[in-house]
Amino acid sequence: MAAARPAPLLKDELDIVIPTIRNLEFLEMWRPFFEQYHLIIVQDGDPWKKIKVPDGFDYELYNRNDINRILGPKAACISFKDSACRCFGYLMSKKKYIFTIDDDCFVAKDPSGKAINALEQHIKNLVTPSTPHFFNTLYDPYRDGVDFVRGYPFSLREGVPTAVSHGLWLNIPDYDAPTQLVKPLERNTRYVDAVMTVPKGTLFPMCGMNLAFDRELIGPAMYFGLMGDGHPIGRYDDMWAGWCMKVICDHLGLGVKTGLPYIWHSKASNPFVNLKKEYNGIFWQEKAIPFFQSAVLPKDCNSVEECYLALAGEVKSKLGELDPYFVKLGDAMVTWIEAWDEVNNSLGTKSAKILPNGTSKKA
Ligand SMILES: O=c1ccn([C@@H]2O[C@H](COP(=O)(O)OP(=O)(O)O[C@H]3O[C@@H](CO)[C@H](O)[C@H]3O)[C@@H](O)[C@H]2O)c(=O)[nH]1
Ligand SMILES: [Mn+2]
């Protein structure tokens, strides 16, 4: 009799969140790695459009009607017509871990030609500590066959809990529109076999297309902002979340890793459309990044929510001078926390499970 396949890692502790405007045939390629996990699909755009999900996947699907029904007036904090909508899936999940992936990201191959189980690598990244306080020159010391190098303080070798695992992309790199315009044919062919901790006090450009995090450690900070329809900016959803998240991780002593796993990013979005979306962001980030670099959270902020609300106040007062958009964004950050508390407390009791109006889970 064939040996039973081992249950996938953290099968019942992880949700896969997919923002989408199209049918999800891409899941066929991920089937060997994803089929045992629960998916949360956030359908953006026209809620009356039917999204096809391949048979055999266990999922819940939320469209804009569901978001409005579940959150009521608070739904205004969830972006429309931008991949930022994915954070609604983080709100609705009840699992400890989240992996989010775009629907134009496929299984990549490592240099030996082996298919990369991106989910498995993210899980390894999340369940092992990070080293934000002192850089290990052999990179991830917790990986098989590696260790801390000479001179690494023993007092720091325990590391800190890992909150975020940021994966990368072969083929189409996540370039901004100006770079896409001047380098339309550039492809990322470089597979770097490393996982690194982003040092404390250092920000980084977090891309949402191949990203995993510990929802219990950092979930409330993973708000993807006000983007897309009705807002003067787009394609800065993941960047905004990454800057807020990193400041809070540094304050609370949590770690962020970047590097493996790779996915194969198949489709370049239109650089001209992207330029229109990113235009304000390209200017505003020159002010926003120094704001985050100098942000100091109150010592008595001991929870992610408290940190996030303190940061929201700073965004309104300090970045609000840059543009009134940041006053709205600061308010939306507060609404997000209110929604987070409301949904998660109501979901505490079984009967309160809020089912999607769209297509609910399939056995
Ligand atoms: O209005 C929309 C547009 C797209 N989506 C879904 O979001 C992801 C990403 O879309 P796409 O692959 O077309 O865009 P990219 O430029 O490659 O995305 C990168 O830029 C960031 C923009 O914020 C994004 O996080 C990166 O991945 C797909 O799943 C689309 O279906 C959407 O929901 N709404
Ligand atoms: Mn893409």
CSV table of C-alpha atoms in Angstrom, one decimal, residues 22-362:
chain,number,residue,atom,x,y,z
A,22,ARG,CA,-9.8,37.2,-13.2
A,23,ASN,CA,-10.5,33.4,-13.2
A,24,LEU,CA,-8.0,31.5,-11.2
A,25,GLU,CA,-6.6,28.9,-13.6
A,26,PHE,CA,-3.1,29.8,-12.1
A,27,LEU,CA,-4.1,27.6,-9.2
A,28,GLU,CA,-3.7,24.5,-11.4
A,29,MET,CA,0.1,24.9,-11.3
A,30,TRP,CA,0.1,25.4,-7.5
A,31,ARG,CA,-2.3,22.5,-6.9
A,32,PRO,CA,0.3,20.1,-5.5
A,33,PHE,CA,1.3,22.7,-2.9
A,34,PHE,CA,-2.0,24.6,-2.2
A,35,GLU,CA,-4.7,22.0,-2.6
A,36,GLN,CA,-4.7,21.0,1.1
A,37,TYR,CA,-4.9,24.6,2.3
A,38,HIS,CA,-7.9,26.9,2.7
A,39,LEU,CA,-8.0,29.8,0.3
A,40,ILE,CA,-9.5,33.2,0.9
A,41,ILE,CA,-10.2,34.9,-2.5
A,42,VAL,CA,-10.9,38.6,-2.5
A,43,GLN,CA,-12.6,39.4,-5.8
A,44,ASP,CA,-12.0,43.0,-6.8
A,45,GLY,CA,-13.9,45.0,-9.4
A,46,ASP,CA,-17.3,44.1,-10.6
A,47,PRO,CA,-18.9,41.9,-7.9
A,48,TRP,CA,-21.4,40.5,-10.4
A,49,LYS,CA,-18.7,39.0,-12.5
A,50,LYS,CA,-18.3,35.2,-11.8
A,51,ILE,CA,-14.8,34.2,-10.9
A,52,LYS,CA,-14.0,30.6,-11.9
A,53,VAL,CA,-12.0,28.6,-9.3
A,54,PRO,CA,-10.7,25.2,-10.3
A,55,ASP,CA,-12.4,22.2,-8.7
A,56,GLY,CA,-11.0,20.6,-5.6
A,57,PHE,CA,-9.9,23.7,-3.7
A,58,ASP,CA,-11.3,24.6,-0.4
A,59,TYR,CA,-12.1,28.4,-0.4
A,60,GLU,CA,-14.2,31.3,0.6
A,61,LEU,CA,-14.7,34.1,-1.9
A,62,TYR,CA,-15.6,37.7,-1.0
A,63,ASN,CA,-16.7,40.3,-3.5
A,64,ARG,CA,-17.4,44.0,-3.0
A,65,ASN,CA,-21.0,43.3,-2.0
A,66,ASP,CA,-19.7,41.0,0.8
A,67,ILE,CA,-17.2,43.6,1.9
A,68,ASN,CA,-19.9,46.3,2.1
A,69,ARG,CA,-22.3,43.9,3.8
A,70,ILE,CA,-19.8,42.7,6.4
A,71,LEU,CA,-18.1,46.0,7.2
A,72,GLY,CA,-20.9,48.5,6.6
A,73,PRO,CA,-19.5,52.0,6.6
A,74,LYS,CA,-16.1,50.7,7.6
A,75,ALA,CA,-15.9,49.1,4.1
A,76,ALA,CA,-14.6,52.5,2.9
A,77,CYS,CA,-11.2,51.6,4.3
A,78,ILE,CA,-10.9,48.6,1.9
A,79,SER,CA,-9.6,49.8,-1.5
A,80,PHE,CA,-11.5,49.1,-4.7
A,81,LYS,CA,-9.9,48.4,-8.0
A,82,ASP,CA,-6.4,47.9,-6.5
A,83,SER,CA,-4.7,44.8,-5.2
A,84,ALA,CA,-4.8,46.6,-1.8
A,85,CYS,CA,-8.2,44.9,-1.4
A,86,ARG,CA,-6.3,41.7,-0.4
A,87,CYS,CA,-6.1,42.9,3.2
A,88,PHE,CA,-9.8,42.2,3.6
A,89,GLY,CA,-8.7,38.5,3.4
A,90,TYR,CA,-6.4,39.1,6.3
A,91,LEU,CA,-9.3,40.6,8.3
A,92,MET,CA,-11.5,37.6,7.6
A,93,SER,CA,-9.0,34.9,8.3
A,94,LYS,CA,-9.0,33.2,11.6
A,95,LYS,CA,-5.7,31.4,11.2
A,96,LYS,CA,-2.3,32.1,12.7
A,97,TYR,CA,-0.5,32.5,9.3
A,98,ILE,CA,-1.3,34.1,6.0
A,99,PHE,CA,0.4,33.6,2.6
A,100,THR,CA,-0.7,36.1,-0.1
A,101,ILE,CA,0.1,35.6,-3.8
A,102,ASP,CA,-0.9,37.3,-7.0
A,103,ASP,CA,-2.8,35.4,-9.7
A,104,ASP,CA,0.0,36.0,-12.2
A,105,CYS,CA,2.6,34.3,-10.0
A,106,PHE,CA,3.5,30.7,-10.8
A,107,VAL,CA,5.7,27.9,-9.5
A,108,ALA,CA,9.4,28.8,-10.2
A,109,LYS,CA,12.3,26.3,-10.6
A,110,ASP,CA,15.5,26.4,-8.6
A,111,PRO,CA,18.9,26.1,-10.4
A,112,SER,CA,18.7,22.3,-10.2
A,113,GLY,CA,15.3,22.5,-12.1
A,114,LYS,CA,13.3,21.5,-9.0
A,115,ALA,CA,9.9,23.1,-8.6
A,116,ILE,CA,9.9,25.5,-5.7
A,117,ASN,CA,7.3,25.0,-3.0
A,118,ALA,CA,7.2,28.7,-2.0
A,119,LEU,CA,4.7,28.0,0.7
A,120,GLU,CA,6.9,25.5,2.5
A,121,GLN,CA,9.9,28.0,2.4
A,122,HIS,CA,7.7,30.8,3.8
A,123,ILE,CA,6.6,28.6,6.6
A,124,LYS,CA,10.3,27.7,7.4
A,125,ASN,CA,11.1,31.4,7.4
A,126,LEU,CA,8.2,32.2,9.8
A,127,VAL,CA,8.7,29.4,12.3
A,128,THR,CA,12.5,30.1,12.7
A,129,PRO,CA,13.8,33.3,14.5
A,130,SER,CA,15.1,36.4,12.8
A,131,THR,CA,18.3,38.3,13.7
A,132,PRO,CA,17.6,42.0,13.3
A,133,HIS,CA,20.1,43.2,16.0
A,134,PHE,CA,23.3,41.8,14.5
A,135,PHE,CA,23.9,40.8,10.9
A,136,ASN,CA,25.1,37.2,10.3
A,137,THR,CA,27.4,37.2,7.2
A,138,LEU,CA,26.4,33.6,6.3
A,139,TYR,CA,22.8,34.8,6.2
A,140,ASP,CA,20.2,32.6,7.8
A,141,PRO,CA,21.9,30.9,10.7
A,142,TYR,CA,18.9,28.7,11.4
A,143,ARG,CA,19.1,27.0,8.0
A,144,ASP,CA,20.4,23.4,7.8
A,145,GLY,CA,24.1,23.5,7.1
A,146,VAL,CA,24.7,27.1,8.3
A,147,ASP,CA,25.3,28.7,11.7
A,148,PHE,CA,26.4,31.9,13.4
A,149,VAL,CA,29.8,33.0,12.4
A,150,ARG,CA,32.7,33.7,14.7
A,151,GLY,CA,32.2,37.0,16.5
A,152,TYR,CA,28.5,36.7,16.6
A,153,PRO,CA,27.4,37.5,20.2
A,154,PHE,CA,26.1,34.4,21.9
A,155,SER,CA,23.7,36.7,23.8
A,156,LEU,CA,21.9,37.4,20.5
A,157,ARG,CA,21.9,33.9,19.0
A,158,GLU,CA,18.3,33.1,20.2
A,159,GLY,CA,17.1,35.7,17.7
A,160,VAL,CA,13.6,37.2,17.8
A,161,PRO,CA,10.2,35.9,16.6
A,162,THR,CA,9.7,36.3,12.8
A,163,ALA,CA,6.6,38.3,11.8
A,164,VAL,CA,7.0,38.5,8.0
A,165,SER,CA,8.6,36.5,5.3
A,166,HIS,CA,9.1,38.4,2.0
A,167,GLY,CA,9.7,36.3,-1.1
A,168,LEU,CA,11.1,37.3,-4.4
A,169,TRP,CA,10.3,36.8,-8.1
A,170,LEU,CA,12.0,35.4,-11.2
A,171,ASN,CA,11.2,36.7,-14.7
A,172,ILE,CA,9.2,39.9,-14.3
A,173,PRO,CA,10.8,41.9,-11.4
A,174,ASP,CA,8.6,44.2,-9.3
A,175,TYR,CA,9.9,47.4,-10.8
A,176,ASP,CA,8.2,50.8,-10.6
A,177,ALA,CA,6.7,52.3,-13.8
A,178,PRO,CA,9.6,54.6,-14.7
A,179,THR,CA,12.0,51.6,-14.4
A,180,GLN,CA,9.6,49.4,-16.4
A,181,LEU,CA,9.4,52.1,-19.1
A,182,VAL,CA,13.2,52.4,-19.5
A,183,LYS,CA,13.9,48.6,-19.2
A,184,PRO,CA,10.8,46.9,-20.7
A,185,LEU,CA,12.7,43.7,-21.6
A,186,GLU,CA,14.6,43.3,-18.4
A,187,ARG,CA,14.0,40.0,-16.7
A,188,ASN,CA,15.2,38.8,-13.3
A,189,THR,CA,17.2,35.6,-14.0
A,190,ARG,CA,19.3,35.7,-10.9
A,191,TYR,CA,18.4,33.1,-8.2
A,192,VAL,CA,20.1,34.1,-5.0
A,193,ASP,CA,20.1,31.2,-2.6
A,194,ALA,CA,19.7,33.2,0.6
A,195,VAL,CA,17.3,34.4,3.3
A,196,MET,CA,18.2,37.5,5.3
A,197,THR,CA,16.8,39.4,8.2
A,198,VAL,CA,16.1,43.1,7.4
A,199,PRO,CA,18.2,44.8,10.1
A,200,LYS,CA,16.4,46.8,12.8
A,201,GLY,CA,16.0,50.4,11.9
A,202,THR,CA,16.1,49.7,8.2
A,203,LEU,CA,13.0,50.0,5.9
A,204,PHE,CA,12.5,48.0,2.7
A,205,PRO,CA,10.1,48.0,-0.2
A,206,MET,CA,7.7,45.2,0.7
A,207,CYS,CA,6.1,43.6,-2.4
A,208,GLY,CA,2.7,42.0,-1.9
A,209,MET,CA,2.9,39.4,-4.6
A,210,ASN,CA,4.7,36.6,-2.7
A,211,LEU,CA,4.4,37.4,1.0
A,212,ALA,CA,3.7,35.6,4.2
A,213,PHE,CA,3.2,36.7,7.8
A,214,ASP,CA,2.3,35.7,11.3
A,215,ARG,CA,-1.2,37.1,11.6
A,216,GLU,CA,-1.2,36.8,15.4
A,217,LEU,CA,2.1,38.7,15.7
A,218,ILE,CA,1.6,41.5,13.2
A,219,GLY,CA,-1.8,41.1,11.5
A,220,PRO,CA,-3.3,44.5,12.5
A,221,ALA,CA,-0.3,46.3,11.0
A,222,MET,CA,-0.8,44.7,7.5
A,223,TYR,CA,-3.4,47.2,6.3
A,224,PHE,CA,-2.8,48.0,2.6
A,225,GLY,CA,-4.1,51.5,2.7
A,226,LEU,CA,-6.4,53.6,0.6
A,227,MET,CA,-5.5,53.0,-3.0
A,228,GLY,CA,-7.1,52.8,-6.5
A,229,ASP,CA,-10.6,54.0,-7.2
A,230,GLY,CA,-11.3,57.4,-5.6
A,231,HIS,CA,-7.8,57.9,-4.3
A,232,PRO,CA,-4.8,59.8,-5.8
A,233,ILE,CA,-2.4,56.9,-5.6
A,234,GLY,CA,-2.1,53.2,-6.5
A,235,ARG,CA,0.5,50.5,-6.4
A,236,TYR,CA,1.8,51.7,-3.1
A,237,ASP,CA,-0.5,49.4,-1.0
A,238,ASP,CA,2.2,46.9,-0.1
A,239,MET,CA,4.8,49.6,0.3
A,240,TRP,CA,2.7,51.5,2.8
A,241,ALA,CA,2.0,48.3,4.8
A,242,GLY,CA,5.6,47.4,4.7
A,243,TRP,CA,6.8,50.7,6.1
A,244,CYS,CA,4.2,50.7,8.9
A,245,MET,CA,4.8,47.1,9.7
A,246,LYS,CA,8.6,47.4,9.9
A,247,VAL,CA,8.5,50.4,12.3
A,248,ILE,CA,6.1,48.4,14.5
A,249,CYS,CA,8.3,45.2,14.3
A,250,ASP,CA,11.3,47.2,15.3
A,251,HIS,CA,9.4,48.7,18.2
A,252,LEU,CA,8.1,45.4,19.4
A,253,GLY,CA,11.2,43.4,18.8
A,254,LEU,CA,9.9,41.3,15.9
A,255,GLY,CA,11.8,40.2,12.8
A,256,VAL,CA,11.3,40.5,9.0
A,257,LYS,CA,13.0,38.2,6.5
A,258,THR,CA,13.5,38.6,2.8
A,259,GLY,CA,14.9,36.3,0.0
A,260,LEU,CA,13.8,32.8,-0.7
A,261,PRO,CA,11.3,31.6,-1.8
A,262,TYR,CA,11.1,32.7,-5.4
A,263,ILE,CA,7.9,32.6,-7.6
A,264,TRP,CA,7.8,33.0,-11.3
A,265,HIS,CA,6.1,36.4,-12.0
A,266,SER,CA,4.5,36.0,-15.5
A,267,LYS,CA,2.9,39.2,-16.4
A,268,ALA,CA,4.1,42.8,-16.5
A,269,SER,CA,1.3,45.2,-15.9
A,270,ASN,CA,1.1,48.2,-18.2
A,271,PRO,CA,3.8,50.7,-17.3
A,272,PHE,CA,1.8,53.7,-18.6
A,273,VAL,CA,-1.2,52.8,-16.5
A,274,ASN,CA,1.2,52.1,-13.6
A,275,LEU,CA,2.8,55.5,-14.0
A,276,LYS,CA,-0.5,57.2,-13.6
A,277,LYS,CA,-1.2,55.2,-10.4
A,278,GLU,CA,2.3,55.6,-9.0
A,279,TYR,CA,2.8,59.3,-9.9
A,280,ASN,CA,2.0,60.9,-6.6
A,281,GLY,CA,3.7,58.0,-4.7
A,282,ILE,CA,7.0,58.6,-6.4
A,283,PHE,CA,7.0,62.2,-5.0
A,284,TRP,CA,5.4,61.5,-1.7
A,285,GLN,CA,7.7,58.6,-0.8
A,286,GLU,CA,10.6,61.0,-0.6
A,287,LYS,CA,8.9,62.6,2.4
A,288,ALA,CA,7.1,59.5,3.7
A,289,ILE,CA,10.3,57.4,4.1
A,290,PRO,CA,12.1,60.0,6.3
A,291,PHE,CA,8.9,60.2,8.3
A,292,PHE,CA,9.0,56.4,8.9
A,293,GLN,CA,12.7,56.5,9.5
A,294,SER,CA,12.3,59.0,12.3
A,295,ALA,CA,9.0,57.7,13.7
A,296,VAL,CA,9.3,56.9,17.4
A,297,LEU,CA,6.4,55.0,19.0
A,298,PRO,CA,5.5,55.7,22.6
A,299,LYS,CA,7.2,53.3,25.0
A,300,ASP,CA,3.9,52.3,26.5
A,301,CYS,CA,2.7,51.0,23.2
A,302,ASN,CA,2.9,47.2,23.8
A,303,SER,CA,0.4,45.8,21.2
A,304,VAL,CA,0.3,46.1,17.4
A,305,GLU,CA,-3.0,47.8,17.6
A,306,GLU,CA,-1.7,50.5,20.1
A,307,CYS,CA,1.4,51.0,17.9
A,308,TYR,CA,-0.7,51.2,14.8
A,309,LEU,CA,-3.1,53.8,16.2
A,310,ALA,CA,-0.2,55.9,17.5
A,311,LEU,CA,1.3,55.7,14.0
A,312,ALA,CA,-2.0,56.7,12.4
A,313,GLY,CA,-2.0,59.9,14.6
A,314,GLU,CA,1.5,60.7,13.4
A,315,VAL,CA,0.6,60.1,9.8
A,316,LYS,CA,-2.3,62.6,10.1
A,317,SER,CA,-0.3,65.3,11.9
A,318,LYS,CA,3.0,65.0,10.1
A,319,LEU,CA,2.2,63.7,6.6
A,320,GLY,CA,-1.1,65.5,6.5
A,321,GLU,CA,0.9,68.7,5.8
A,322,LEU,CA,2.2,67.1,2.6
A,323,ASP,CA,-1.2,66.3,1.3
A,324,PRO,CA,-4.8,66.0,2.7
A,325,TYR,CA,-4.8,62.4,1.4
A,326,PHE,CA,-2.7,61.4,4.4
A,327,VAL,CA,-5.3,62.8,6.8
A,328,LYS,CA,-7.8,60.5,5.1
A,329,LEU,CA,-5.3,57.6,5.2
A,330,GLY,CA,-4.7,58.2,8.9
A,331,ASP,CA,-8.4,58.0,9.6
A,332,ALA,CA,-8.7,54.9,7.4
A,333,MET,CA,-5.9,53.3,9.5
A,334,VAL,CA,-8.0,53.8,12.6
A,335,THR,CA,-11.1,52.4,10.8
A,336,TRP,CA,-9.1,49.4,9.9
A,337,ILE,CA,-8.2,48.7,13.5
A,338,GLU,CA,-11.8,49.2,14.5
A,339,ALA,CA,-12.9,46.7,11.8
A,340,TRP,CA,-10.1,44.3,12.9
A,341,ASP,CA,-11.4,44.3,16.4
A,342,GLU,CA,-15.1,44.1,15.3
A,343,VAL,CA,-14.6,41.2,12.9
A,344,ASN,CA,-12.2,39.2,15.1
A,345,ASN,CA,-14.2,39.6,18.3
A,346,SER,CA,-17.5,38.7,16.5
A,347,LEU,CA,-15.7,35.7,14.9
A,348,GLY,CA,-14.7,34.6,18.4
A,349,THR,CA,-18.1,32.9,18.7
A,350,LYS,CA,-18.7,30.1,16.2
A,351,SER,CA,-22.2,31.3,15.3
A,352,ALA,CA,-20.9,34.7,14.4
A,353,LYS,CA,-19.0,33.3,11.4
A,354,ILE,CA,-19.6,35.8,8.6
A,355,LEU,CA,-20.1,33.8,5.4
A,356,PRO,CA,-19.4,35.4,2.0
A,357,ASN,CA,-22.3,36.2,-0.2
A,358,GLY,CA,-20.4,35.1,-3.2
A,359,THR,CA,-19.2,31.5,-3.7
A,360,SER,CA,-18.6,29.9,-0.4
A,361,LYS,CA,-16.2,27.1,0.4
A,362,LYS,CA,-16.2,23.9,-1.6
